[in-house]
mmCIF file with all atom_site columns, C-alpha atoms and ligand atoms in Angstrom:
data_model
loop_
_atom_site.group_PDB
_atom_site.id
_atom_site.type_symbol
_atom_site.label_atom_id
_atom_site.label_alt_id
_atom_site.label_comp_id
_atom_site.label_asym_id
_atom_site.label_entity_id
_atom_site.label_seq_id
_atom_site.pdbx_PDB_ins_code
_atom_site.Cartn_x
_atom_site.Cartn_y
_atom_site.Cartn_z
_atom_site.occupancy
_atom_site.B_iso_or_equiv
_atom_site.pdbx_formal_charge
_atom_site.auth_seq_id
_atom_site.auth_comp_id
_atom_site.auth_asym_id
_atom_site.auth_atom_id
_atom_site.pdbx_PDB_model_num
ATOM   1   C CA . UNK A 1 1   ? -7.836  -17.979 3.559   1.00 0.00 ? 1   UNK A CA 1
ATOM   2   C CA . UNK A 1 2   ? -8.426  -17.694 0.228   1.00 0.00 ? 2   UNK A CA 1
ATOM   3   C CA . UNK A 1 3   ? -6.127  -19.294 -2.847  1.00 0.00 ? 3   UNK A CA 1
ATOM   4   C CA . UNK A 1 4   ? -7.753  -17.773 -5.602  1.00 0.00 ? 4   UNK A CA 1
ATOM   5   C CA . UNK A 1 5   ? -6.956  -14.433 -6.101  1.00 0.00 ? 5   UNK A CA 1
ATOM   6   C CA . UNK A 1 6   ? -10.844 -13.540 -8.063  1.00 0.00 ? 6   UNK A CA 1
ATOM   7   C CA . UNK A 1 7   ? -12.232 -15.647 -4.426  1.00 0.00 ? 7   UNK A CA 1
ATOM   8   C CA . UNK A 1 8   ? -10.951 -13.441 -2.611  1.00 0.00 ? 8   UNK A CA 1
ATOM   9   C CA . UNK A 1 9   ? -12.042 -9.716  -4.655  1.00 0.00 ? 9   UNK A CA 1
ATOM   10  C CA . UNK A 1 10  ? -15.898 -11.239 -4.438  1.00 0.00 ? 10  UNK A CA 1
ATOM   11  C CA . UNK A 1 11  ? -16.251 -12.090 -0.706  1.00 0.00 ? 11  UNK A CA 1
ATOM   12  C CA . UNK A 1 12  ? -13.856 -8.559  0.090   1.00 0.00 ? 12  UNK A CA 1
ATOM   13  C CA . UNK A 1 13  ? -16.100 -6.757  -2.039  1.00 0.00 ? 13  UNK A CA 1
ATOM   14  C CA . UNK A 1 14  ? -19.042 -8.037  -0.076  1.00 0.00 ? 14  UNK A CA 1
ATOM   15  C CA . UNK A 1 15  ? -17.664 -8.035  3.580   1.00 0.00 ? 15  UNK A CA 1
ATOM   16  C CA . UNK A 1 16  ? -19.492 -6.334  6.916   1.00 0.00 ? 16  UNK A CA 1
ATOM   17  C CA . UNK A 1 17  ? -17.089 -7.171  8.927   1.00 0.00 ? 17  UNK A CA 1
ATOM   18  C CA . UNK A 1 18  ? -17.011 -3.684  10.845  1.00 0.00 ? 18  UNK A CA 1
ATOM   19  C CA . UNK A 1 19  ? -19.578 -0.329  10.454  1.00 0.00 ? 19  UNK A CA 1
ATOM   20  C CA . UNK A 1 20  ? -17.285 1.108   7.610   1.00 0.00 ? 20  UNK A CA 1
ATOM   21  C CA . UNK A 1 21  ? -19.538 -1.016  5.097   1.00 0.00 ? 21  UNK A CA 1
ATOM   22  C CA . UNK A 1 22  ? -22.910 0.985   6.069   1.00 0.00 ? 22  UNK A CA 1
ATOM   23  C CA . UNK A 1 23  ? -21.540 4.070   4.602   1.00 0.00 ? 23  UNK A CA 1
ATOM   24  C CA . UNK A 1 24  ? -19.374 2.974   1.742   1.00 0.00 ? 24  UNK A CA 1
ATOM   25  C CA . UNK A 1 25  ? -20.125 3.365   -2.066  1.00 0.00 ? 25  UNK A CA 1
ATOM   26  C CA . UNK A 1 26  ? -17.259 0.983   -3.154  1.00 0.00 ? 26  UNK A CA 1
ATOM   27  C CA . UNK A 1 27  ? -14.952 -1.599  -1.578  1.00 0.00 ? 27  UNK A CA 1
ATOM   28  C CA . UNK A 1 28  ? -11.465 -0.543  -2.344  1.00 0.00 ? 28  UNK A CA 1
ATOM   29  C CA . UNK A 1 29  ? -10.248 -3.795  -3.088  1.00 0.00 ? 29  UNK A CA 1
ATOM   30  C CA . UNK A 1 30  ? -6.425  -2.734  -4.608  1.00 0.00 ? 30  UNK A CA 1
ATOM   31  C CA . UNK A 1 31  ? -5.024  -1.739  -7.350  1.00 0.00 ? 31  UNK A CA 1
ATOM   32  C CA . UNK A 1 32  ? -2.640  -3.291  -10.196 1.00 0.00 ? 32  UNK A CA 1
ATOM   33  C CA . UNK A 1 33  ? -0.700  -6.813  -11.006 1.00 0.00 ? 33  UNK A CA 1
ATOM   34  C CA . UNK A 1 34  ? -1.590  -9.637  -8.601  1.00 0.00 ? 34  UNK A CA 1
ATOM   35  C CA . UNK A 1 35  ? 1.691   -11.014 -9.527  1.00 0.00 ? 35  UNK A CA 1
ATOM   36  C CA . UNK A 1 36  ? 3.840   -8.020  -9.074  1.00 0.00 ? 36  UNK A CA 1
ATOM   37  C CA . UNK A 1 37  ? 6.535   -8.825  -6.347  1.00 0.00 ? 37  UNK A CA 1
ATOM   38  C CA . UNK A 1 38  ? 6.362   -5.232  -5.193  1.00 0.00 ? 38  UNK A CA 1
ATOM   39  C CA . UNK A 1 39  ? 3.491   -4.196  -3.247  1.00 0.00 ? 39  UNK A CA 1
ATOM   40  C CA . UNK A 1 40  ? 2.121   -0.485  -1.684  1.00 0.00 ? 40  UNK A CA 1
ATOM   41  C CA . UNK A 1 41  ? 0.344   -0.489  1.193   1.00 0.00 ? 41  UNK A CA 1
ATOM   42  C CA . UNK A 1 42  ? -1.971  2.751   2.104   1.00 0.00 ? 42  UNK A CA 1
ATOM   43  C CA . UNK A 1 43  ? -4.247  3.467   4.601   1.00 0.00 ? 43  UNK A CA 1
ATOM   44  C CA . UNK A 1 44  ? -7.560  3.601   3.455   1.00 0.00 ? 44  UNK A CA 1
ATOM   45  C CA . UNK A 1 45  ? -9.504  5.204   0.909   1.00 0.00 ? 45  UNK A CA 1
ATOM   46  C CA . UNK A 1 46  ? -10.685 8.579   0.844   1.00 0.00 ? 46  UNK A CA 1
ATOM   47  C CA . UNK A 1 47  ? -13.806 10.547  -0.947  1.00 0.00 ? 47  UNK A CA 1
ATOM   48  C CA . UNK A 1 48  ? -12.397 9.806   -4.299  1.00 0.00 ? 48  UNK A CA 1
ATOM   49  C CA . UNK A 1 49  ? -11.508 6.516   -3.970  1.00 0.00 ? 49  UNK A CA 1
ATOM   50  C CA . UNK A 1 50  ? -14.861 4.988   -2.254  1.00 0.00 ? 50  UNK A CA 1
ATOM   51  C CA . UNK A 1 51  ? -16.685 6.684   -5.443  1.00 0.00 ? 51  UNK A CA 1
ATOM   52  C CA . UNK A 1 52  ? -14.469 5.049   -7.882  1.00 0.00 ? 52  UNK A CA 1
ATOM   53  C CA . UNK A 1 53  ? -13.501 1.813   -6.253  1.00 0.00 ? 53  UNK A CA 1
ATOM   54  C CA . UNK A 1 54  ? -9.534  2.466   -6.861  1.00 0.00 ? 54  UNK A CA 1
ATOM   55  C CA . UNK A 1 55  ? -7.121  3.295   -4.095  1.00 0.00 ? 55  UNK A CA 1
ATOM   56  C CA . UNK A 1 56  ? -4.978  6.562   -4.829  1.00 0.00 ? 56  UNK A CA 1
ATOM   57  C CA . UNK A 1 57  ? -6.974  8.622   -7.771  1.00 0.00 ? 57  UNK A CA 1
ATOM   58  C CA . UNK A 1 58  ? -7.735  11.674  -6.393  1.00 0.00 ? 58  UNK A CA 1
ATOM   59  C CA . UNK A 1 59  ? -4.765  14.662  -6.436  1.00 0.00 ? 59  UNK A CA 1
ATOM   60  C CA . UNK A 1 60  ? -2.815  12.712  -4.282  1.00 0.00 ? 60  UNK A CA 1
ATOM   61  C CA . UNK A 1 61  ? -2.404  9.253   -6.394  1.00 0.00 ? 61  UNK A CA 1
ATOM   62  C CA . UNK A 1 62  ? -1.989  12.092  -9.155  1.00 0.00 ? 62  UNK A CA 1
ATOM   63  C CA . UNK A 1 63  ? 1.114   12.556  -7.504  1.00 0.00 ? 63  UNK A CA 1
ATOM   64  C CA . UNK A 1 64  ? 1.647   9.346   -6.485  1.00 0.00 ? 64  UNK A CA 1
ATOM   65  C CA . UNK A 1 65  ? 1.850   8.131   -10.670 1.00 0.00 ? 65  UNK A CA 1
ATOM   66  C CA . UNK A 1 66  ? 4.557   10.844  -11.317 1.00 0.00 ? 66  UNK A CA 1
ATOM   67  C CA . UNK A 1 67  ? 6.864   9.655   -8.688  1.00 0.00 ? 67  UNK A CA 1
ATOM   68  C CA . UNK A 1 68  ? 5.818   5.590   -9.564  1.00 0.00 ? 68  UNK A CA 1
ATOM   69  C CA . UNK A 1 69  ? 6.914   6.852   -13.423 1.00 0.00 ? 69  UNK A CA 1
ATOM   70  C CA . UNK A 1 70  ? 10.077  8.476   -12.644 1.00 0.00 ? 70  UNK A CA 1
ATOM   71  C CA . UNK A 1 71  ? 11.601  5.116   -11.455 1.00 0.00 ? 71  UNK A CA 1
ATOM   72  C CA . UNK A 1 72  ? 10.116  3.048   -14.090 1.00 0.00 ? 72  UNK A CA 1
ATOM   73  C CA . UNK A 1 73  ? 6.847   1.905   -12.263 1.00 0.00 ? 73  UNK A CA 1
ATOM   74  C CA . UNK A 1 74  ? 3.006   1.581   -13.088 1.00 0.00 ? 74  UNK A CA 1
ATOM   75  C CA . UNK A 1 75  ? 0.019   1.225   -10.807 1.00 0.00 ? 75  UNK A CA 1
ATOM   76  C CA . UNK A 1 76  ? -0.976  -0.909  -13.617 1.00 0.00 ? 76  UNK A CA 1
ATOM   77  C CA . UNK A 1 77  ? 0.925   -3.418  -14.479 1.00 0.00 ? 77  UNK A CA 1
ATOM   78  C CA . UNK A 1 78  ? 4.927   -4.139  -12.149 1.00 0.00 ? 78  UNK A CA 1
ATOM   79  C CA . UNK A 1 79  ? 3.197   -3.126  -8.505  1.00 0.00 ? 79  UNK A CA 1
ATOM   80  C CA . UNK A 1 80  ? -0.041  -3.941  -6.824  1.00 0.00 ? 80  UNK A CA 1
ATOM   81  C CA . UNK A 1 81  ? -1.746  -0.925  -4.494  1.00 0.00 ? 81  UNK A CA 1
ATOM   82  C CA . UNK A 1 82  ? -3.985  -1.633  -1.535  1.00 0.00 ? 82  UNK A CA 1
ATOM   83  C CA . UNK A 1 83  ? -5.136  -0.631  1.669   1.00 0.00 ? 83  UNK A CA 1
ATOM   84  C CA . UNK A 1 84  ? -4.974  -1.200  5.419   1.00 0.00 ? 84  UNK A CA 1
ATOM   85  C CA . UNK A 1 85  ? -9.229  -0.826  5.702   1.00 0.00 ? 85  UNK A CA 1
ATOM   86  C CA . UNK A 1 86  ? -10.955 -1.402  3.001   1.00 0.00 ? 86  UNK A CA 1
ATOM   87  C CA . UNK A 1 87  ? -13.772 0.782   3.028   1.00 0.00 ? 87  UNK A CA 1
ATOM   88  C CA . UNK A 1 88  ? -13.627 4.180   3.298   1.00 0.00 ? 88  UNK A CA 1
ATOM   89  C CA . UNK A 1 89  ? -13.420 6.255   6.961   1.00 0.00 ? 89  UNK A CA 1
ATOM   90  C CA . UNK A 1 90  ? -15.805 9.264   6.877   1.00 0.00 ? 90  UNK A CA 1
ATOM   91  C CA . UNK A 1 91  ? -12.592 12.374  6.680   1.00 0.00 ? 91  UNK A CA 1
ATOM   92  C CA . UNK A 1 92  ? -10.644 10.309  9.952   1.00 0.00 ? 92  UNK A CA 1
ATOM   93  C CA . UNK A 1 93  ? -7.791  8.128   10.289  1.00 0.00 ? 93  UNK A CA 1
ATOM   94  C CA . UNK A 1 94  ? -8.898  4.186   10.631  1.00 0.00 ? 94  UNK A CA 1
ATOM   95  C CA . UNK A 1 95  ? -9.863  3.309   14.179  1.00 0.00 ? 95  UNK A CA 1
ATOM   96  C CA . UNK A 1 96  ? -7.457  0.427   15.424  1.00 0.00 ? 96  UNK A CA 1
ATOM   97  C CA . UNK A 1 97  ? -10.908 -1.807  15.754  1.00 0.00 ? 97  UNK A CA 1
ATOM   98  C CA . UNK A 1 98  ? -11.793 -1.272  12.038  1.00 0.00 ? 98  UNK A CA 1
ATOM   99  C CA . UNK A 1 99  ? -7.851  -1.782  11.323  1.00 0.00 ? 99  UNK A CA 1
ATOM   100 C CA . UNK A 1 100 ? -8.023  -5.316  12.920  1.00 0.00 ? 100 UNK A CA 1
ATOM   101 C CA . UNK A 1 101 ? -11.001 -6.245  11.486  1.00 0.00 ? 101 UNK A CA 1
ATOM   102 C CA . UNK A 1 102 ? -10.023 -5.556  8.132   1.00 0.00 ? 102 UNK A CA 1
ATOM   103 C CA . UNK A 1 103 ? -6.538  -6.692  8.118   1.00 0.00 ? 103 UNK A CA 1
ATOM   104 C CA . UNK A 1 104 ? -7.600  -10.672 7.314   1.00 0.00 ? 104 UNK A CA 1
ATOM   105 C CA . UNK A 1 105 ? -8.007  -9.032  3.633   1.00 0.00 ? 105 UNK A CA 1
ATOM   106 C CA . UNK A 1 106 ? -4.451  -7.765  3.562   1.00 0.00 ? 106 UNK A CA 1
ATOM   107 C CA . UNK A 1 107 ? -2.821  -10.787 4.962   1.00 0.00 ? 107 UNK A CA 1
ATOM   108 C CA . UNK A 1 108 ? -4.413  -13.009 2.417   1.00 0.00 ? 108 UNK A CA 1
ATOM   109 C CA . UNK A 1 109 ? -3.787  -10.149 -0.259  1.00 0.00 ? 109 UNK A CA 1
ATOM   110 C CA . UNK A 1 110 ? 0.051   -10.377 1.017   1.00 0.00 ? 110 UNK A CA 1
ATOM   111 C CA . UNK A 1 111 ? -0.005  -14.170 1.017   1.00 0.00 ? 111 UNK A CA 1
ATOM   112 C CA . UNK A 1 112 ? -0.989  -14.739 -2.353  1.00 0.00 ? 112 UNK A CA 1
ATOM   113 C CA . UNK A 1 113 ? 0.906   -12.281 -4.074  1.00 0.00 ? 113 UNK A CA 1
ATOM   114 C CA . UNK A 1 114 ? 4.190   -12.992 -2.218  1.00 0.00 ? 114 UNK A CA 1
ATOM   115 C CA . UNK A 1 115 ? 6.050   -9.209  -2.453  1.00 0.00 ? 115 UNK A CA 1
ATOM   116 C CA . UNK A 1 116 ? 9.613   -8.734  -2.435  1.00 0.00 ? 116 UNK A CA 1
ATOM   117 C CA . UNK A 1 117 ? 8.850   -5.562  -1.203  1.00 0.00 ? 117 UNK A CA 1
ATOM   118 C CA . UNK A 1 118 ? 6.580   -3.364  0.896   1.00 0.00 ? 118 UNK A CA 1
ATOM   119 C CA . UNK A 1 119 ? 6.376   -0.252  0.651   1.00 0.00 ? 119 UNK A CA 1
ATOM   120 C CA . UNK A 1 120 ? 3.845   1.530   3.036   1.00 0.00 ? 120 UNK A CA 1
ATOM   121 C CA . UNK A 1 121 ? 2.571   5.247   1.941   1.00 0.00 ? 121 UNK A CA 1
ATOM   122 C CA . UNK A 1 122 ? 2.016   7.262   5.232   1.00 0.00 ? 122 UNK A CA 1
ATOM   123 C CA . UNK A 1 123 ? 2.662   6.707   8.919   1.00 0.00 ? 123 UNK A CA 1
ATOM   124 C CA . UNK A 1 124 ? -0.652  4.447   9.910   1.00 0.00 ? 124 UNK A CA 1
ATOM   125 C CA . UNK A 1 125 ? 0.702   2.220   7.156   1.00 0.00 ? 125 UNK A CA 1
ATOM   126 C CA . UNK A 1 126 ? 3.995   2.203   8.654   1.00 0.00 ? 126 UNK A CA 1
ATOM   127 C CA . UNK A 1 127 ? 3.283   1.794   11.928  1.00 0.00 ? 127 UNK A CA 1
ATOM   128 C CA . UNK A 1 128 ? 0.538   -1.361  11.310  1.00 0.00 ? 128 UNK A CA 1
ATOM   129 C CA . UNK A 1 129 ? 3.059   -3.145  8.836   1.00 0.00 ? 129 UNK A CA 1
ATOM   130 C CA . UNK A 1 130 ? 6.743   -2.246  9.515   1.00 0.00 ? 130 UNK A CA 1
ATOM   131 C CA . UNK A 1 131 ? 6.652   -1.287  13.441  1.00 0.00 ? 131 UNK A CA 1
ATOM   132 C CA . UNK A 1 132 ? 4.287   0.435   16.106  1.00 0.00 ? 132 UNK A CA 1
ATOM   133 C CA . UNK A 1 133 ? 6.433   2.762   16.799  1.00 0.00 ? 133 UNK A CA 1
ATOM   134 C CA . UNK A 1 134 ? 7.669   4.267   13.252  1.00 0.00 ? 134 UNK A CA 1
ATOM   135 C CA . UNK A 1 135 ? 8.479   7.546   13.444  1.00 0.00 ? 135 UNK A CA 1
ATOM   136 C CA . UNK A 1 136 ? 8.197   8.131   9.318   1.00 0.00 ? 136 UNK A CA 1
ATOM   137 C CA . UNK A 1 137 ? 9.519   12.170  9.552   1.00 0.00 ? 137 UNK A CA 1
ATOM   138 C CA . UNK A 1 138 ? 12.840  10.326  10.889  1.00 0.00 ? 138 UNK A CA 1
ATOM   139 C CA . UNK A 1 139 ? 12.417  6.566   9.040   1.00 0.00 ? 139 UNK A CA 1
ATOM   140 C CA . UNK A 1 140 ? 10.904  7.281   5.857   1.00 0.00 ? 140 UNK A CA 1
ATOM   141 C CA . UNK A 1 141 ? 13.067  5.512   3.048   1.00 0.00 ? 141 UNK A CA 1
ATOM   142 C CA . UNK A 1 142 ? 14.812  3.066   5.348   1.00 0.00 ? 142 UNK A CA 1
ATOM   143 C CA . UNK A 1 143 ? 14.322  -0.556  4.617   1.00 0.00 ? 143 UNK A CA 1
ATOM   144 C CA . UNK A 1 144 ? 13.690  -3.094  7.586   1.00 0.00 ? 144 UNK A CA 1
ATOM   145 C CA . UNK A 1 145 ? 13.748  -6.403  6.888   1.00 0.00 ? 145 UNK A CA 1
ATOM   146 C CA . UNK A 1 146 ? 11.046  -8.823  7.904   1.00 0.00 ? 146 UNK A CA 1
ATOM   147 C CA . UNK A 1 147 ? 10.979  -12.515 7.082   1.00 0.00 ? 147 UNK A CA 1
ATOM   148 C CA . UNK A 1 148 ? 12.062  -12.264 3.633   1.00 0.00 ? 148 UNK A CA 1
ATOM   149 C CA . UNK A 1 149 ? 10.511  -8.975  2.459   1.00 0.00 ? 149 UNK A CA 1
ATOM   150 C CA . UNK A 1 150 ? 11.996  -5.437  2.485   1.00 0.00 ? 150 UNK A CA 1
ATOM   151 C CA . UNK A 1 151 ? 9.591   -2.894  3.960   1.00 0.00 ? 151 UNK A CA 1
ATOM   152 C CA . UNK A 1 152 ? 9.622   0.863   3.659   1.00 0.00 ? 152 UNK A CA 1
ATOM   153 C CA . UNK A 1 153 ? 7.891   3.399   3.990   1.00 0.00 ? 153 UNK A CA 1
ATOM   154 C CA . UNK A 1 154 ? 7.657   6.786   2.249   1.00 0.00 ? 154 UNK A CA 1
ATOM   155 C CA . UNK A 1 155 ? 5.291   9.749   2.961   1.00 0.00 ? 155 UNK A CA 1
ATOM   156 C CA . UNK A 1 156 ? 1.844   10.023  2.485   1.00 0.00 ? 156 UNK A CA 1
ATOM   157 C CA . UNK A 1 157 ? 0.937   11.553  -1.118  1.00 0.00 ? 157 UNK A CA 1
ATOM   158 C CA . UNK A 1 158 ? -1.595  13.645  0.565   1.00 0.00 ? 158 UNK A CA 1
ATOM   159 C CA . UNK A 1 159 ? 1.073   14.976  3.330   1.00 0.00 ? 159 UNK A CA 1
ATOM   160 C CA . UNK A 1 160 ? 3.279   15.951  0.643   1.00 0.00 ? 160 UNK A CA 1
ATOM   161 C CA . UNK A 1 161 ? -0.199  18.224  -1.090  1.00 0.00 ? 161 UNK A CA 1
ATOM   162 C CA . UNK A 1 162 ? -0.364  19.482  2.455   1.00 0.00 ? 162 UNK A CA 1
ATOM   163 C CA . UNK A 1 163 ? 3.338   20.382  2.827   1.00 0.00 ? 163 UNK A CA 1
ATOM   164 C CA . UNK A 1 164 ? 5.354   20.834  -0.567  1.00 0.00 ? 164 UNK A CA 1
ATOM   165 C CA . UNK A 1 165 ? 8.437   21.336  0.952   1.00 0.00 ? 165 UNK A CA 1
ATOM   166 C CA . UNK A 1 166 ? 8.966   17.312  1.862   1.00 0.00 ? 166 UNK A CA 1
ATOM   167 C CA . UNK A 1 167 ? 8.807   16.520  -1.810  1.00 0.00 ? 167 UNK A CA 1
ATOM   168 C CA . UNK A 1 168 ? 11.868  16.620  -2.793  1.00 0.00 ? 168 UNK A CA 1
ATOM   169 C CA . UNK A 1 169 ? 12.249  14.321  0.675   1.00 0.00 ? 169 UNK A CA 1
ATOM   170 C CA . UNK A 1 170 ? 9.564   11.244  -0.920  1.00 0.00 ? 170 UNK A CA 1
ATOM   171 C CA . UNK A 1 171 ? 11.093  11.593  -4.275  1.00 0.00 ? 171 UNK A CA 1
ATOM   172 C CA . UNK A 1 172 ? 14.609  10.339  -2.973  1.00 0.00 ? 172 UNK A CA 1
ATOM   173 C CA . UNK A 1 173 ? 12.905  7.474   -1.544  1.00 0.00 ? 173 UNK A CA 1
ATOM   174 C CA . UNK A 1 174 ? 11.397  6.448   -4.666  1.00 0.00 ? 174 UNK A CA 1
ATOM   175 C CA . UNK A 1 175 ? 14.767  6.728   -5.662  1.00 0.00 ? 175 UNK A CA 1
ATOM   176 C CA . UNK A 1 176 ? 16.029  3.927   -3.427  1.00 0.00 ? 176 UNK A CA 1
ATOM   177 C CA . UNK A 1 177 ? 13.100  2.086   -3.701  1.00 0.00 ? 177 UNK A CA 1
ATOM   178 C CA . UNK A 1 178 ? 14.181  1.929   -7.375  1.00 0.00 ? 178 UNK A CA 1
ATOM   179 C CA . UNK A 1 179 ? 17.860  0.860   -6.579  1.00 0.00 ? 179 UNK A CA 1
ATOM   180 C CA . UNK A 1 180 ? 16.688  -1.813  -4.015  1.00 0.00 ? 180 UNK A CA 1
ATOM   181 C CA . UNK A 1 181 ? 14.059  -3.331  -6.657  1.00 0.00 ? 181 UNK A CA 1
ATOM   182 C CA . UNK A 1 182 ? 17.276  -3.095  -8.809  1.00 0.00 ? 182 UNK A CA 1
ATOM   183 C CA . UNK A 1 183 ? 19.233  -4.631  -6.714  1.00 0.00 ? 183 UNK A CA 1
ATOM   184 C CA . UNK A 1 184 ? 16.890  -7.596  -6.050  1.00 0.00 ? 184 UNK A CA 1
ATOM   185 C CA . UNK A 1 185 ? 16.764  -8.206  -9.522  1.00 0.00 ? 185 UNK A CA 1
ATOM   186 C CA . UNK A 1 186 ? 20.806  -8.495  -9.902  1.00 0.00 ? 186 UNK A CA 1
ATOM   187 C CA . UNK A 1 187 ? 20.781  -10.975 -6.604  1.00 0.00 ? 187 UNK A CA 1
ATOM   188 C CA . UNK A 1 188 ? 17.111  -12.977 -8.457  1.00 0.00 ? 188 UNK A CA 1
ATOM   189 C CA . UNK A 1 189 ? 19.077  -13.428 -11.565 1.00 0.00 ? 189 UNK A CA 1
ATOM   190 C CA . UNK A 1 190 ? 21.992  -14.621 -9.838  1.00 0.00 ? 190 UNK A CA 1
ATOM   191 C CA . UNK A 1 191 ? 20.745  -17.342 -8.773  1.00 0.00 ? 191 UNK A CA 1
ATOM   192 C CA . UNK A 1 192 ? 19.145  -18.891 -12.067 1.00 0.00 ? 192 UNK A CA 1
HETATM 193 N N1 . URA B 2 .   ? -4.982  7.518   1.008   1.00 0.00 ? 1   URA B N1 1
HETATM 194 C C1 . URA B 2 .   ? -4.718  6.309   1.436   1.00 0.00 ? 1   URA B C1 1
HETATM 195 O O1 . URA B 2 .   ? -4.063  5.742   2.060   1.00 0.00 ? 1   URA B O1 1
HETATM 196 N N2 . URA B 2 .   ? -5.436  5.600   0.566   1.00 0.00 ? 1   URA B N2 1
HETATM 197 C C2 . URA B 2 .   ? -6.153  5.442   -0.798  1.00 0.00 ? 1   URA B C2 1
HETATM 198 O O2 . URA B 2 .   ? -6.685  4.593   -1.635  1.00 0.00 ? 1   URA B O2 1
HETATM 199 C C3 . URA B 2 .   ? -6.541  6.718   -1.354  1.00 0.00 ? 1   URA B C3 1
HETATM 200 C C4 . URA B 2 .   ? -5.623  7.929   -0.027  1.00 0.00 ? 1   URA B C4 1
#
């Protein structure tokens, strides 16, 4: 466990804990404000992310940024975005063993960020973070409280590009997220 964000990042960027390190161009550590209280977690980098070293920079990322902007969120200022695995699995879901090998980085990121809300982007992240039997089509947009953290999942941006009919449902998840942020902010301010 690293106590310092920069130290954590530097060590993660040199990670060789699993074989995904062999073919990577970049470790995709994450993007955003390390003091943010809302954390998004995706699955793992795709081709564009591997090349640029930043999560969600392809067409899916543009859609994500649009939804974020619609609820007054911005990837660089008031949220943090990370992935379950930090190196690109070549056009497949990350294997359980790759997820396991990578989880300590995410645990350390979460421990330092201490988010109040975690939003899983897609099924893989929701199954890993919220519960193993998470059903993304049925349970997206619902909040689950684990310890002090409110957790929710929305449909993966890449799934929305493949199936645009699901976009209104995903947009609704972002509206619910906005409501939850506002609700928690009101609670927090009441305590001061
Ligand atoms: N898909 C993900 O889950 N994460 C990324 O960073 C990019 C695409």
